[in-house]
Coordinates of C-alpha atoms in Angstrom, one line a residue:
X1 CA -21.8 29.6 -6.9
X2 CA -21.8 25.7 -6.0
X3 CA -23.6 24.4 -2.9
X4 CA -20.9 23.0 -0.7
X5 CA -22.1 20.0 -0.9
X6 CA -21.0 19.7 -4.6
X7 CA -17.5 21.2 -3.3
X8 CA -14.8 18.5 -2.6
X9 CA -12.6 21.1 -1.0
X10 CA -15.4 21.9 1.5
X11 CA -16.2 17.9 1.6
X12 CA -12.8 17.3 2.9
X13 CA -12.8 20.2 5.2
X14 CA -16.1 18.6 7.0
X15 CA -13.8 15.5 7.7
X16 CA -15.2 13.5 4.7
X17 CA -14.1 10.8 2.8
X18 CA -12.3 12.0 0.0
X19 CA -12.8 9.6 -3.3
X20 CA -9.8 7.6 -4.3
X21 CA -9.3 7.2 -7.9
X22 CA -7.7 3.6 -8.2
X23 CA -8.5 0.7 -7.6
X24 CA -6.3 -1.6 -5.9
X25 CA -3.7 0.9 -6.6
X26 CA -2.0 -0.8 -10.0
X27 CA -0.6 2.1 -11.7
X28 CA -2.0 0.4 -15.3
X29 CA -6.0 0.4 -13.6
X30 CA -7.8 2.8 -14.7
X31 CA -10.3 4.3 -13.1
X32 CA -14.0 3.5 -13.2
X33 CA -16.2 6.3 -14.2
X34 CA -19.3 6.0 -11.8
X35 CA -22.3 8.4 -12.0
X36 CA -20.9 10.9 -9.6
X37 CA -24.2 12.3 -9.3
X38 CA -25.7 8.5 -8.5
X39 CA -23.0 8.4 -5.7
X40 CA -23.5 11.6 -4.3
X41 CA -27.1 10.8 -4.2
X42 CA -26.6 7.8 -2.4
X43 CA -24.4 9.8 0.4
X44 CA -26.9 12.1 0.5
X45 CA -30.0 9.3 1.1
X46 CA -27.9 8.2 4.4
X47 CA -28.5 11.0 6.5
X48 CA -32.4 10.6 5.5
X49 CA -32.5 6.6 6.7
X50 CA -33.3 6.0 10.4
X51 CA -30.7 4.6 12.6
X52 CA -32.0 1.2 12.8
X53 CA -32.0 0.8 8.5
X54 CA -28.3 2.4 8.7
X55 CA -27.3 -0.4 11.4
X56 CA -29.0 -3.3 8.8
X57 CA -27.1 -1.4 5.9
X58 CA -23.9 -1.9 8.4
X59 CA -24.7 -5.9 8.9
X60 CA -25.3 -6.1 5.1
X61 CA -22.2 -4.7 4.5
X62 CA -19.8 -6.4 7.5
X63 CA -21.9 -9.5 8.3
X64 CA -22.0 -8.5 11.5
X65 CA -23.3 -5.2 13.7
X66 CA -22.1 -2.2 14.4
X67 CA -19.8 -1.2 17.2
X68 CA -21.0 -0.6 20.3
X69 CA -21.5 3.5 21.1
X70 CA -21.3 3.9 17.3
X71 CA -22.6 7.4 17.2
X72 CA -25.3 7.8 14.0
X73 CA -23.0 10.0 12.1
X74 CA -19.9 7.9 12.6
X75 CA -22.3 5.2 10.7
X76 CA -23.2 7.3 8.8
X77 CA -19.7 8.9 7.7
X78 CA -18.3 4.8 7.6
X79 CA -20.7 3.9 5.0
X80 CA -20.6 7.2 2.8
X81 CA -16.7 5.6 2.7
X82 CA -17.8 2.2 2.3
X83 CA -19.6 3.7 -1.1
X84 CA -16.8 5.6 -2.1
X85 CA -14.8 3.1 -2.0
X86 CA -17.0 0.7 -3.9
X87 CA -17.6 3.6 -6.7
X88 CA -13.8 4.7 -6.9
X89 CA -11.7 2.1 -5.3
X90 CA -10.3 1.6 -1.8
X91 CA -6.8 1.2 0.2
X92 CA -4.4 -1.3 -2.2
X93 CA -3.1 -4.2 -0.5
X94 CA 0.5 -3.4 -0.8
X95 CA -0.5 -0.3 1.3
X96 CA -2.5 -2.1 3.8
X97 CA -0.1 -4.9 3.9
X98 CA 2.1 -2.5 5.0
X99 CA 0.1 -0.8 7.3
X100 CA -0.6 -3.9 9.1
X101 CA 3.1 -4.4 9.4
X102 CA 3.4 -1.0 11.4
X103 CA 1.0 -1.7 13.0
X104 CA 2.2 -4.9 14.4
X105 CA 5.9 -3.8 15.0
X106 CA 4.6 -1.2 16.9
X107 CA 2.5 -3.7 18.8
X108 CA 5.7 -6.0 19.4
X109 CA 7.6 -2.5 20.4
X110 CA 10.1 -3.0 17.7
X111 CA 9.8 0.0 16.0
X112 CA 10.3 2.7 17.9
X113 CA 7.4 5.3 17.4
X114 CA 8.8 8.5 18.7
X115 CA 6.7 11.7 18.2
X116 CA 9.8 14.1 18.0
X117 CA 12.3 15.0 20.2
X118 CA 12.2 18.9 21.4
X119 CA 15.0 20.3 22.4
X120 CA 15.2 23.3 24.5
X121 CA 17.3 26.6 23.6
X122 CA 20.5 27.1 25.3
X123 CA 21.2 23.0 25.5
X124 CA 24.7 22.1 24.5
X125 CA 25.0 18.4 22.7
X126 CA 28.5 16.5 22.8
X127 CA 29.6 13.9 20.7
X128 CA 33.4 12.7 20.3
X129 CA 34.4 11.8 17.3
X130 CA 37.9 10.5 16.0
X131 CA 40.1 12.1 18.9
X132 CA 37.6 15.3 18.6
X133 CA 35.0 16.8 20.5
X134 CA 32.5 18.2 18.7
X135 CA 29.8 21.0 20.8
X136 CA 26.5 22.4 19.5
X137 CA 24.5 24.8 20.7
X138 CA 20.8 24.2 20.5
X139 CA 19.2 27.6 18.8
X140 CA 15.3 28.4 18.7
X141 CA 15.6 28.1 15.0
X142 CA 18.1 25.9 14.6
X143 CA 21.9 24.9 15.6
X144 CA 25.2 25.9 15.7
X145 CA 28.5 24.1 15.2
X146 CA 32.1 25.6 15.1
X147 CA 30.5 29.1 14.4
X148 CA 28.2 28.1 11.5
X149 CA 24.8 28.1 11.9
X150 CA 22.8 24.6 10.7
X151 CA 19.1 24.4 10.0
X152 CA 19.5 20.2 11.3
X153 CA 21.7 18.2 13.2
X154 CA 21.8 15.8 10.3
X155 CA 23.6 18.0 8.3
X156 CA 26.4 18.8 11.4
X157 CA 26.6 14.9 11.5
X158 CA 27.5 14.5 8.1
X159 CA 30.2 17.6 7.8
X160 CA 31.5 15.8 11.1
X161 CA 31.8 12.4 9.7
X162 CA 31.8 13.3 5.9
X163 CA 29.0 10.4 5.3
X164 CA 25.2 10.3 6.0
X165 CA 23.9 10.0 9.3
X166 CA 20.9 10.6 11.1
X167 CA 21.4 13.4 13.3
X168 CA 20.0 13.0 16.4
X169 CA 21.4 9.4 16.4
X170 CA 25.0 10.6 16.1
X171 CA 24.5 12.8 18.9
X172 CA 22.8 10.1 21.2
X173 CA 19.6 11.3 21.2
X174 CA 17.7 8.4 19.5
X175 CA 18.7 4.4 19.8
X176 CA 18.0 1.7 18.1
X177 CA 14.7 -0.3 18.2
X178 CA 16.5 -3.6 18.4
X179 CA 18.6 -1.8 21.5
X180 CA 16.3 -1.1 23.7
X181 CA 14.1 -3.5 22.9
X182 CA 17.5 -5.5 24.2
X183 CA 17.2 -3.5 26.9
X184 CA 13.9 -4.7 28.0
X185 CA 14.4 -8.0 27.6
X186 CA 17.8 -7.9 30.3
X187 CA 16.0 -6.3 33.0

């Protein structure tokens, strides 16, 4: 049997890194073959260092020091990444392009960022649509419209309206970003 150190499965279930395999993400890249064992080792010399050669690994590496309250093994874990990614490759830039684009519509508020909406058993939703009102009764495992059970209100928006829509946002449950950012803005 393998050490669990050699195990990736039991790598990633100790909340490390997990190696990426391209680099920059081009589909055509192919990966580089480091010594695995070479990085391993390397990952492995980190938690032997003292704290003050990690935080001079950390300048080397970000030209400037750690955060402050840094805890050793979040250095530690940020440079077995920083390795990683050097070996196999790191985040593509079309990825973090677009991360940095959530991020800063969410900063602006114009993107709402809802966690879910829960509804509770028993509620009743009512939307009118075309001279007809249309009930559903909010199940523990799902909903039910004119008798028929549904597994998603997206799927009793588009019977009702024969075309795709978002469920919760035909019933009124969800708005628009650019609405109540709106909103905001008039008050």
């Amino acid at each position: 049997m393998k050490p669990a150190f050699n195990d990736a499965s039991a790598r990633q279930r100790a909340g490390e890194p997990w190696p990426l395999r391209r680099r920059n993400g081009h589909r055509h890249d192919r990966p580089r073959r480091p010594d695995v064992t070479e990085v391993e080792r390397q990952i492995a010399g980190l938690a032997d260092r003292s704290t003050q050669d990690l935080r001079v690994a950390w300048r080397q590496l970000h030209r400037t020091g750690p955060p402050l309250g840094l805890s050793r093994d979040l250095l530690i874990r940020a440079l077995a990444n920083q390795l990683q990614e050097q070996s196999y490759g790191g985040v593509s830039r079309v990825l973090r392009r677009r991360l940095q684009s959530l991020a800063a519509a969410s900063d602006k508020a114009t993107m709402a960022v809802d966690p879910g909406l829960v509804l509770k058993t028993g509620t009743t939703l009512v939307r009118q649509w075309r001279g007809h009102t249309h009930t559903v009764l909010v199940h523990n495992n799902g909903f039910e419209h004119e008798g028929e059970r549904y597994r998603s209100l997206t799927a009793i928006a588009e019977r009702i309206t024969e075309a795709h829509w978002s469920g919760p946002r035909f019933f009124g449950l969800t708005k628009r970003a650019g609405t109540s950012v709106g909103l905001k803005a008039g008050r």
